[in-house]
GROMACS .gro file of C-alpha atoms in nm:
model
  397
    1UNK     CA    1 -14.923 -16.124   5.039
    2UNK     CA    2 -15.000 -15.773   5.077
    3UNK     CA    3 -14.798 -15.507   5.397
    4UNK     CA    4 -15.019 -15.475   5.682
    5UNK     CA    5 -15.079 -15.077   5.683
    6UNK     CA    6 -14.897 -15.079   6.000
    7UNK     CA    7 -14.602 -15.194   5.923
    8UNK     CA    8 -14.585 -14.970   5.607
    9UNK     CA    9 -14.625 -14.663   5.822
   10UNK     CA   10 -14.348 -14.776   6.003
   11UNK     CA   11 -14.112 -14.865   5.766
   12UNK     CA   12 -14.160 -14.546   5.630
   13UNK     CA   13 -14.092 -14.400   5.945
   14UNK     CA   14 -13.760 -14.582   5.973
   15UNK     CA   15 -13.655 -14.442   5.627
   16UNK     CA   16 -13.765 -14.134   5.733
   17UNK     CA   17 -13.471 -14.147   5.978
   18UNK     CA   18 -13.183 -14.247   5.756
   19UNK     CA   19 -13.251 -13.947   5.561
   20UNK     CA   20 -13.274 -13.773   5.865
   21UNK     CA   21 -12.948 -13.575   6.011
   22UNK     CA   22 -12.814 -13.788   6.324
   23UNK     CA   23 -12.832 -13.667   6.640
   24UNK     CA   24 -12.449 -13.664   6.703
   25UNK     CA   25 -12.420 -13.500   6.362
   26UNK     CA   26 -12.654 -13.214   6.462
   27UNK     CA   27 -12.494 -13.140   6.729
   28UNK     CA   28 -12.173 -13.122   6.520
   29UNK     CA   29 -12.353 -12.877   6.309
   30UNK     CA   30 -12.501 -12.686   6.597
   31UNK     CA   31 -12.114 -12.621   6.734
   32UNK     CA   32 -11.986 -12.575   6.341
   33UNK     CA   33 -12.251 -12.266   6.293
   34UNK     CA   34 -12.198 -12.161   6.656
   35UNK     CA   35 -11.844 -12.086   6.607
   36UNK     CA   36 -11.967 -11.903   6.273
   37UNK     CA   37 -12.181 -11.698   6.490
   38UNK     CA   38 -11.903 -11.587   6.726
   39UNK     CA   39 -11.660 -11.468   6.490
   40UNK     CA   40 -11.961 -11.314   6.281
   41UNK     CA   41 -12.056 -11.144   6.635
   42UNK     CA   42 -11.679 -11.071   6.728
   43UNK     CA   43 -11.632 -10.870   6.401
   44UNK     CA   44 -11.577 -10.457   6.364
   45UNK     CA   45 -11.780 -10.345   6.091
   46UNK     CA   46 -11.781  -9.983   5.942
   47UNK     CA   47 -12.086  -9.772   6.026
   48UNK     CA   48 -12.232 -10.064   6.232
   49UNK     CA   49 -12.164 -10.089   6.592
   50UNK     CA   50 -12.524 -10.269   6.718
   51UNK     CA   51 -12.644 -10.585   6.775
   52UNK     CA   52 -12.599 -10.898   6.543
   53UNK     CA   53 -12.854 -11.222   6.552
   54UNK     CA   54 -12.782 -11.518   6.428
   55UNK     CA   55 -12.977 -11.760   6.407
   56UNK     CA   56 -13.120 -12.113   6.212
   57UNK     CA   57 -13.321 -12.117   5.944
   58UNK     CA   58 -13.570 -12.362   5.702
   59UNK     CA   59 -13.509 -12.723   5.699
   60UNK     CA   60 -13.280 -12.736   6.014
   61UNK     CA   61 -13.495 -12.503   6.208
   62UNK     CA   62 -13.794 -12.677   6.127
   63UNK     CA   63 -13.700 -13.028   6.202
   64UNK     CA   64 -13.711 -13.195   5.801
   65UNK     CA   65 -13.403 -13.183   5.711
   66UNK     CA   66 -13.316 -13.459   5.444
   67UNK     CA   67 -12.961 -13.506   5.311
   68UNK     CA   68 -13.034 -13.383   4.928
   69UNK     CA   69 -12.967 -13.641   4.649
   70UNK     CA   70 -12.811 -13.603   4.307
   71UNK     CA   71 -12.783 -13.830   4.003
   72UNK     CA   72 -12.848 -14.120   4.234
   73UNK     CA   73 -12.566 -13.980   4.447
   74UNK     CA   74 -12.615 -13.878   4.862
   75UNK     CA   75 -12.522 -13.527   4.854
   76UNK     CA   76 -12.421 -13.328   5.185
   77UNK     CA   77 -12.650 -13.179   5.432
   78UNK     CA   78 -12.759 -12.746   5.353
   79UNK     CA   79 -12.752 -12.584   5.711
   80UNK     CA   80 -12.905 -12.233   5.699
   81UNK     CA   81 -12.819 -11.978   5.880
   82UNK     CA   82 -12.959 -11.594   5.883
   83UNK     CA   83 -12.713 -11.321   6.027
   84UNK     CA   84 -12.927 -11.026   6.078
   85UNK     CA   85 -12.756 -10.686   6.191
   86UNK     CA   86 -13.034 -10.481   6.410
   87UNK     CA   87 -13.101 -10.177   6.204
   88UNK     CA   88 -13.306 -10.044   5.928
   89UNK     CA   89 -13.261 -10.164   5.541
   90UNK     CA   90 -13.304  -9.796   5.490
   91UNK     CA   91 -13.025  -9.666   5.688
   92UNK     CA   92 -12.739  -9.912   5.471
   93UNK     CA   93 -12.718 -10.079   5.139
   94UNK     CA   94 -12.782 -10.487   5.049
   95UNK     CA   95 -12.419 -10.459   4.912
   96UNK     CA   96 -12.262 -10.323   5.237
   97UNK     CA   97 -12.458 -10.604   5.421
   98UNK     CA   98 -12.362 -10.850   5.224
   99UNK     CA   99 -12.029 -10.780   5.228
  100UNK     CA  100 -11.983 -10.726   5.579
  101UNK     CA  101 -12.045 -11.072   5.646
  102UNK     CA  102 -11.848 -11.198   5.328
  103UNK     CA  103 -11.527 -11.011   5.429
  104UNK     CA  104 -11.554 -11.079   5.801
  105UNK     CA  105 -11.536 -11.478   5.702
  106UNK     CA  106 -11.212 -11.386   5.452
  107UNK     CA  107 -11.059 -11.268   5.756
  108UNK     CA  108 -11.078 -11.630   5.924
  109UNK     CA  109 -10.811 -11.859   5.821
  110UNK     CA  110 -10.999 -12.167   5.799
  111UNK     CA  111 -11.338 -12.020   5.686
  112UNK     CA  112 -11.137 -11.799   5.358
  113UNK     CA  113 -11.026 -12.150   5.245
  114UNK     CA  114 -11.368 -12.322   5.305
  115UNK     CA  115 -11.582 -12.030   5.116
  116UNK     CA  116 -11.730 -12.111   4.801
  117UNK     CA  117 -11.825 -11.855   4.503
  118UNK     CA  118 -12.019 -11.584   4.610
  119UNK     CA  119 -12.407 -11.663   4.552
  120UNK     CA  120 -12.702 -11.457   4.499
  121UNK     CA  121 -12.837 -11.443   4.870
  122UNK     CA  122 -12.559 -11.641   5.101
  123UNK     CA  123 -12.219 -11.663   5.140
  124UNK     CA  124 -12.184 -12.095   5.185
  125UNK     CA  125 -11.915 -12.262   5.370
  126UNK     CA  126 -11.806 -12.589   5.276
  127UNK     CA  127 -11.705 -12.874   5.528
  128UNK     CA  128 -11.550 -13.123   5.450
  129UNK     CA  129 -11.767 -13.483   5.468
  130UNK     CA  130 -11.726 -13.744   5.831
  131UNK     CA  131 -11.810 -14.044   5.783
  132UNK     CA  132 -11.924 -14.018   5.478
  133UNK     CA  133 -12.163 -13.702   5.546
  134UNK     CA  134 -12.039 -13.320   5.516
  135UNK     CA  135 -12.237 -12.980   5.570
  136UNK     CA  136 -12.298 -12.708   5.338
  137UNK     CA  137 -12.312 -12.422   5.581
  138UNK     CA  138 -12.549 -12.065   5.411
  139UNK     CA  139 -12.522 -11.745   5.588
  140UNK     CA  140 -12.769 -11.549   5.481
  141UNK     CA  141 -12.718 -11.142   5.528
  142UNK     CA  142 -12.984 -10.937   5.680
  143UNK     CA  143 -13.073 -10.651   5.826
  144UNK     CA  144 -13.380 -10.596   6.085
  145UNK     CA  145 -13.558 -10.652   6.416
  146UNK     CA  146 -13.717 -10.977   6.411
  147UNK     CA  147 -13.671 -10.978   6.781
  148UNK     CA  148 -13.968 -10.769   6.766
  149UNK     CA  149 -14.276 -11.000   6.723
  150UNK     CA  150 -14.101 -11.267   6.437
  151UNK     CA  151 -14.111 -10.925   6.223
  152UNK     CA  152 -14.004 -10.938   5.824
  153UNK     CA  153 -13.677 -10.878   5.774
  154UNK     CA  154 -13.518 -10.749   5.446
  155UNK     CA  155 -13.238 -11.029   5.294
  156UNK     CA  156 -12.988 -10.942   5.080
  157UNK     CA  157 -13.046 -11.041   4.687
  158UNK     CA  158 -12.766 -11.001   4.389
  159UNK     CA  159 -12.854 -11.012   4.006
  160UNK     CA  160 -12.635 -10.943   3.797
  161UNK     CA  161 -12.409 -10.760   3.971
  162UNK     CA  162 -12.644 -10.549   4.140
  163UNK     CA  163 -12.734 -10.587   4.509
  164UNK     CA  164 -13.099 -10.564   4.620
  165UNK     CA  165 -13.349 -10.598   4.918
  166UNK     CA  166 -13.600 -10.842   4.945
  167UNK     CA  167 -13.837 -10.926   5.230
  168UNK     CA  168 -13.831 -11.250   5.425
  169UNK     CA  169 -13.978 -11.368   5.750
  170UNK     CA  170 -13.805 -11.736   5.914
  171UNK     CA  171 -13.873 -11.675   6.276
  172UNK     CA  172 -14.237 -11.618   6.183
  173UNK     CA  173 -14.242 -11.854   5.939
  174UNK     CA  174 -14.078 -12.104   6.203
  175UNK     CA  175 -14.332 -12.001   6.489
  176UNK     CA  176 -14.651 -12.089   6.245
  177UNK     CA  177 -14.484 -12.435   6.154
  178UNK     CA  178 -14.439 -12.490   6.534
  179UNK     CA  179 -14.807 -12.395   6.605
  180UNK     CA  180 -14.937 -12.584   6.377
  181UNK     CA  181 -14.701 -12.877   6.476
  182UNK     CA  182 -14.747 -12.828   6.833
  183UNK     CA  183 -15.009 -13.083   6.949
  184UNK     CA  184 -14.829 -13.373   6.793
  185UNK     CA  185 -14.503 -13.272   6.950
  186UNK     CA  186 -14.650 -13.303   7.305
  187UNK     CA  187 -14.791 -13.662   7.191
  188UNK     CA  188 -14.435 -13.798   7.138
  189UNK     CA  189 -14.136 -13.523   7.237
  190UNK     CA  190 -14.102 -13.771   7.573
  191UNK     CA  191 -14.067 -14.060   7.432
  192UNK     CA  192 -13.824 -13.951   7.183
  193UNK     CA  193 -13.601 -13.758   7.390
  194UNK     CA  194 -13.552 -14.091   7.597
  195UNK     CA  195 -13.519 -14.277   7.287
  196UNK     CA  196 -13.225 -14.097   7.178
  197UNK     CA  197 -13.096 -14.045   7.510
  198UNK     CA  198 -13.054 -14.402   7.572
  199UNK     CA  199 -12.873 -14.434   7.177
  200UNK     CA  200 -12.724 -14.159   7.171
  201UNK     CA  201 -12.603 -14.176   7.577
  202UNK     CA  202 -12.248 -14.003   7.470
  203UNK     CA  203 -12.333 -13.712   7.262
  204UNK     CA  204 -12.690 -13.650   7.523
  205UNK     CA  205 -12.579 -13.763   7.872
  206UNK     CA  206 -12.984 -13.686   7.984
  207UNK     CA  207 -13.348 -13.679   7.853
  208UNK     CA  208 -13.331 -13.288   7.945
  209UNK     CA  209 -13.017 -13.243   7.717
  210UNK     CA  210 -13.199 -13.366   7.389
  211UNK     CA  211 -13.271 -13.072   7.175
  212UNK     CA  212 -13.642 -13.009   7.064
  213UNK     CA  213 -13.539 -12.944   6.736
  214UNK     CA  214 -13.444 -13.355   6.715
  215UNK     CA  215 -13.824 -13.464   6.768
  216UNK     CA  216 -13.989 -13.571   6.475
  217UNK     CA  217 -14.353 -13.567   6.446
  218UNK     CA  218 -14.586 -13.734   6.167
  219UNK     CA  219 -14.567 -13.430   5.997
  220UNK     CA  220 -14.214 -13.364   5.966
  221UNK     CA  221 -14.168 -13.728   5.851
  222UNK     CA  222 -14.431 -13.710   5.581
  223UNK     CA  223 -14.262 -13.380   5.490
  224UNK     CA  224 -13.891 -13.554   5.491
  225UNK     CA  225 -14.070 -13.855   5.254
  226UNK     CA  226 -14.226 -13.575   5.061
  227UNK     CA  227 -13.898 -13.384   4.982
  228UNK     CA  228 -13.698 -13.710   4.885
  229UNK     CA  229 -13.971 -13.839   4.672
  230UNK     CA  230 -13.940 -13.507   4.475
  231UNK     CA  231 -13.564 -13.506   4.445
  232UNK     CA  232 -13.584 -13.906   4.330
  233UNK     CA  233 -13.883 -13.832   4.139
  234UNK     CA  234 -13.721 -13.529   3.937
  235UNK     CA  235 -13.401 -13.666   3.965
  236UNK     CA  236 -13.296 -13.372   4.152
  237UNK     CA  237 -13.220 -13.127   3.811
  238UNK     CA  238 -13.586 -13.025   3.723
  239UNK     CA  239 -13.635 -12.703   3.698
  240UNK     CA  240 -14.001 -12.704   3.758
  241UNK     CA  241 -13.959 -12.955   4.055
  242UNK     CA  242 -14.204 -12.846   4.339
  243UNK     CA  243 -14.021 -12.621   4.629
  244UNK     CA  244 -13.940 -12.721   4.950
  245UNK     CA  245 -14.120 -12.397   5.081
  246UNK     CA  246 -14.473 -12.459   4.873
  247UNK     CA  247 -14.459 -12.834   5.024
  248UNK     CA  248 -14.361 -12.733   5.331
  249UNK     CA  249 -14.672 -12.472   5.364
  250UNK     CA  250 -14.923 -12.720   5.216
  251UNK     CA  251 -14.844 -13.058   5.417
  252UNK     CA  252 -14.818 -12.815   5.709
  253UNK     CA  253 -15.173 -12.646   5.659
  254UNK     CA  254 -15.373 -12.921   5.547
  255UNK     CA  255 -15.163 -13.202   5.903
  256UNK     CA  256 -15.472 -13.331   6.093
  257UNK     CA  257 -15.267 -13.459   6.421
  258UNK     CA  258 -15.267 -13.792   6.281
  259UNK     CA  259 -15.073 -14.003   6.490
  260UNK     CA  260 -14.860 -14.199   6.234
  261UNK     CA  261 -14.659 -14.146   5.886
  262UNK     CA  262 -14.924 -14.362   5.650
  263UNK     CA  263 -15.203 -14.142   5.771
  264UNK     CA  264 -15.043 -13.790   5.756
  265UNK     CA  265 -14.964 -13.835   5.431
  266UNK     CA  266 -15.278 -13.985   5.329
  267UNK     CA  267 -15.432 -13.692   5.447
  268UNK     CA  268 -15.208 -13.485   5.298
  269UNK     CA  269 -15.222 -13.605   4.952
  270UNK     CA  270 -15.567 -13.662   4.918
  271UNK     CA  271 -15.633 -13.303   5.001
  272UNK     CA  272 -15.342 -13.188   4.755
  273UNK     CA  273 -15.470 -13.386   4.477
  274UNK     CA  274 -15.835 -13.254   4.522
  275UNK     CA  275 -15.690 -12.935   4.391
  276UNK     CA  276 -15.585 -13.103   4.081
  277UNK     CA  277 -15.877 -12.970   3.879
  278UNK     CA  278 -15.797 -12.622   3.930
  279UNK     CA  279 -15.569 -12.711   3.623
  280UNK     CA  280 -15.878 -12.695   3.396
  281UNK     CA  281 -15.976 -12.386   3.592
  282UNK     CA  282 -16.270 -12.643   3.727
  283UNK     CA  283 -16.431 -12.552   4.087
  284UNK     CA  284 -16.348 -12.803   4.334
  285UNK     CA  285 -16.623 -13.054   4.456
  286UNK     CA  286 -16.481 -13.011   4.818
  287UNK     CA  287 -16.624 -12.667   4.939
  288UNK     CA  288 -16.444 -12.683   5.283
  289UNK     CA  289 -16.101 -12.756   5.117
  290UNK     CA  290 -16.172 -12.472   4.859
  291UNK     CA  291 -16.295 -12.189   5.087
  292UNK     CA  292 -15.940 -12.193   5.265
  293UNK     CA  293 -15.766 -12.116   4.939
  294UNK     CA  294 -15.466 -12.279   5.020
  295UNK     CA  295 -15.437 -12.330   4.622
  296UNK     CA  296 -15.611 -12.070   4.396
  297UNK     CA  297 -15.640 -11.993   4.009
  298UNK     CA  298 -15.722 -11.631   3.974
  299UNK     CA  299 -15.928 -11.493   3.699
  300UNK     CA  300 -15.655 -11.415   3.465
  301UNK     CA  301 -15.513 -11.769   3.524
  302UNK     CA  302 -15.217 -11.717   3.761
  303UNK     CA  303 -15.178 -11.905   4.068
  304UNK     CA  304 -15.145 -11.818   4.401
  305UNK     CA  305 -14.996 -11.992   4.740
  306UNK     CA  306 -14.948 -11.753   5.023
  307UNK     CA  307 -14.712 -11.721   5.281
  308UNK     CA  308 -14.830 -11.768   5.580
  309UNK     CA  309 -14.677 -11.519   5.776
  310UNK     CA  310 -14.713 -11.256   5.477
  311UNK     CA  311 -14.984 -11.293   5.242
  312UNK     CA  312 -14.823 -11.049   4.980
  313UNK     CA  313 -14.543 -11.317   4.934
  314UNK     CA  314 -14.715 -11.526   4.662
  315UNK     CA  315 -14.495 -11.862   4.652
  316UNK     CA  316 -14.662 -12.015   4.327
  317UNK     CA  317 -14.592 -11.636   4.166
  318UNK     CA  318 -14.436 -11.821   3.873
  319UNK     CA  319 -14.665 -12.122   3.818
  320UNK     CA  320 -14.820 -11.951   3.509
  321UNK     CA  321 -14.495 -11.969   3.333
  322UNK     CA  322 -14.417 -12.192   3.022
  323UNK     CA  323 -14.782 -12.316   2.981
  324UNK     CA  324 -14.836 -12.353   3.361
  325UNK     CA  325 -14.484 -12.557   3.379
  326UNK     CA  326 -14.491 -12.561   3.740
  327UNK     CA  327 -14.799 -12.620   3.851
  328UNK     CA  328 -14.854 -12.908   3.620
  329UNK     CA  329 -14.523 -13.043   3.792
  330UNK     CA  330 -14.684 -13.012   4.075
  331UNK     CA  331 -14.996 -13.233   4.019
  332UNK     CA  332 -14.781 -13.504   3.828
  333UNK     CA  333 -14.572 -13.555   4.167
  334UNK     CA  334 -14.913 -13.550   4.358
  335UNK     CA  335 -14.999 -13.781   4.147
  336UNK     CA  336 -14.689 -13.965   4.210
  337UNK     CA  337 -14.731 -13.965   4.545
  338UNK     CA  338 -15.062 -14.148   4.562
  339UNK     CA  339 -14.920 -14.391   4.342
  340UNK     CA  340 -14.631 -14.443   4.553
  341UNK     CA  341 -14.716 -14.449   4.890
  342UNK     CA  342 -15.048 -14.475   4.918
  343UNK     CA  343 -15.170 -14.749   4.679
  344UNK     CA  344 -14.983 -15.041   4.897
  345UNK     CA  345 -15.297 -15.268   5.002
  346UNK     CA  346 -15.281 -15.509   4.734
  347UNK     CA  347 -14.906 -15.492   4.638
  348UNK     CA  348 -14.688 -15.800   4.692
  349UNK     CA  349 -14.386 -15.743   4.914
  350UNK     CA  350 -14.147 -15.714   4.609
  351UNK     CA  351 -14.368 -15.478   4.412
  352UNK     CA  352 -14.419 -15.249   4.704
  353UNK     CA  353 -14.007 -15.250   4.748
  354UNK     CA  354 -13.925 -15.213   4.395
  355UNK     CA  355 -14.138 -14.926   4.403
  356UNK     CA  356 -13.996 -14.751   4.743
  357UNK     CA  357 -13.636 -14.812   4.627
  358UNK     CA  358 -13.723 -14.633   4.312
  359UNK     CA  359 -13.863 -14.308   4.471
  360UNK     CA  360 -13.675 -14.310   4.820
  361UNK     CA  361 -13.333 -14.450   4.737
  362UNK     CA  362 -13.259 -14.819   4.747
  363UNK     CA  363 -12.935 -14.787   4.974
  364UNK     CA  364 -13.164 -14.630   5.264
  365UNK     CA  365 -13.464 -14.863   5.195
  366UNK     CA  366 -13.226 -15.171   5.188
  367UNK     CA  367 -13.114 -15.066   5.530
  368UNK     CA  368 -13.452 -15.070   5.647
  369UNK     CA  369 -13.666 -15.294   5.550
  370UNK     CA  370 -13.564 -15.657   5.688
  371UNK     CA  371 -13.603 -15.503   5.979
  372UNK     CA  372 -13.968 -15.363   5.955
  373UNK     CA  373 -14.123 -15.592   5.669
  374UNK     CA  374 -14.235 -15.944   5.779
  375UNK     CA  375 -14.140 -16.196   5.533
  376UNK     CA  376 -14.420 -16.373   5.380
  377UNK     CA  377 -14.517 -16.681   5.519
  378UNK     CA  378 -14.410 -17.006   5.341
  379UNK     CA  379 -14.744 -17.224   5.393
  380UNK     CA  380 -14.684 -17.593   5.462
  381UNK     CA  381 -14.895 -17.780   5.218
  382UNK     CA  382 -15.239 -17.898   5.328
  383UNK     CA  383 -15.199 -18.260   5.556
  384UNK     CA  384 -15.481 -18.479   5.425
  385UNK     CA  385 -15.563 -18.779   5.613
  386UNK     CA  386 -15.674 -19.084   5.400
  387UNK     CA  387 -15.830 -19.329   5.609
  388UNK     CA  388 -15.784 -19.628   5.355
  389UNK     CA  389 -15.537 -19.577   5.120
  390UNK     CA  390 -15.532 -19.725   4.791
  391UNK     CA  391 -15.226 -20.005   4.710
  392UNK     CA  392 -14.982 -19.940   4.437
  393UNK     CA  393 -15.041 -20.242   4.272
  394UNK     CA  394 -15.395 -20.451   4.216
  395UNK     CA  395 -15.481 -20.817   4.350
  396UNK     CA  396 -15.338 -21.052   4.152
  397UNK     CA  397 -15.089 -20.924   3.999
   0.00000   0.00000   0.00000
């Protein structure tokens, strides 16, 4: 007996939500990088007495957060965070920048013994895991005036040993997500608030005091499936696994409002997999989907994705590497995908499990699926009244 399509959508919905941070544990996050932000904003730094924003940034800013998975293990949550100092890239050094914020953290009791190593953009605090769930906490240096418009601001970049600008753009990045999210937010932000109101009555006392940033629409869900199906899929450690930014961008341009999981990423999908030809440099049969570029070979066969919010940031700028590594990565999870998620009409209830637990995680699928998955029904066998029935034995005997 095949899932009704209905209660597919929702069952992916419902393991959208155990990947999903918690309510109570975003707001535990929100007061964890709020404290950052004081001391960060409480801080003397040489040659720098102006204004310092800090703010969220990717997954948690754009409501798909998933808690990342590793060799089948549930890792902790990444919270990003961008502290930008209001002034020009020119005027300082990436090394100073970085270092300011770097230092300012050593000079924190607590934070100096919860820094990690250095990395090549952030400076990561680690917090240790409640009930069973901890935070990995990035502060990325910056400097800028993104106050101004969502403008670019320039991030600071180490390679070996050497400190370096590079351009980035979240709040505009954020505010095209959001615009492009926008309509489907208004169709269920109300209901949701009251939802978790009502569930989560001690951490949000009122419908008014549920954050925006913990509504989920269709497309952030099919975005949260998206991201764990790649992590399961690649088992986390591939190099050439598709971003989180190129994913992101896609599933965000190509979102028709549809109103439920199962359709978003139908949608989705099937546009991302009509772009599969461009492998074999062929021209795509859909001329609408093509003329918006979203995914383009050029002429000498490199690949292009653009950002959004800054079309000279080329996000598929390495595809062409190793044979076209990445991009054929790319089409093999599409691929996957399709096969996954969207070929459920004629699956049994066990196959269509078996094959969920294998690219979502069987511990949150387990959770979910009594609850959302009809069991099939036992039919009683057929009554068949026999108006004269024969005798066991014949006359005479």
């Amino acid at each position: 007996m095949a899932i009704s399509i209905n209660n597919f959508s929702q069952l992916l919905e419902e393991v959208a939500k155990e990947l999903d941070i918690s309510p109570s544990k975003y707001k535990l996050a929100v007061s964890r990088y709020e404290s950052v932000a004081t001391w960060l904003n409480d801080g003397e730094y040489e040659n720098f007495d102006g204004k310092i924003n800090i703010y969220p940034q990717g997954s948690f800013r754009l409501g798909t957060v998933v808690r990342p998975i590793g060799e089948q293990t549930e890792k902790d949550y990444d919270i990003d965070l961008v502290c930008e100092f209001e002034e020009h890239a020119s005027a300082t050094q990436a090394g100073i920048v970085k270092h300011r914020v770097g230092n300012r953290l050593k000079e924190h009791t607590t934070y100096k013994e919860m820094l990690d190593e250095e990395g090549r953009r952030c400076w990561t605090l680690l917090y240790s895991e409640q009930d069973g769930a901890g935070f990995h906490l990035d502060v990325l240096p910056s400097s800028g005036f993104s106050t101004v418009n969502c403008s670019p601001i320039s991030i600071t970049h180490k390679e070996d040993e050497k400190y370096s600008w590079a351009s980035s753009n979240p709040r505009g990045y954020a505010a095209w997500f959001e615009e492009r999210n926008i309509n489907a937010y208004r169709l269920v932000a109300l209901d949701q608030k009251r939802m978790i109101s009502n569930s989560f009555s001690d951490v949000y006392a009122k419908v008014d005091d549920v954050p925006d940033q913990l509504i989920r629409t269709p497309l952030q869900r099919a975005i949260q499936l998206m991201k764990r199906h790649r992590d399961m899929r690649f088992n986390g450690n591939n190099k050439h696994a598709p971003i989180s930014m190129i994913m992101t961008t896609l599933a965000a341009h190509l979102y028709g409002n549809e109103t439920n999981v199962y359709d978003a990423l139908t949608n989705i999908v099937n546009k991302l997999s009509a772009h599969t030809g461009l492998l074999e440099n062929k021209v795509m049969v859909d001329e609408r989907l093509s003329a918006r570029g979203l995914i383009k070979r050029l002429p000498d066969g490199t690949w292009y994705i653009g950002n959004p919010t800054n079309s000279k940031e080329n996000f598929a700028d390495r595809w062409h590497e190793e044979g076209n590594a990445r991009a054929k990565a790319f089409f093999q999870w599409v691929e996957w995908l399709k096969q996954d998620f969207l070929a459920v009409t004629q699956r049994d209830h066990d196959s269509i499990r078996f094959t969920l637990e294998a690219c979502l995680g069987k511990s949150v699928v387990g959770k979910v699926w009594s609850k959302n998955v009809p069991s099939p029904a036992i039919q009683e066998p057929t009554k068949v009244n026999i108006s004269r029935p024969a005798k066991p034995w014949r006359s005479g005997e």
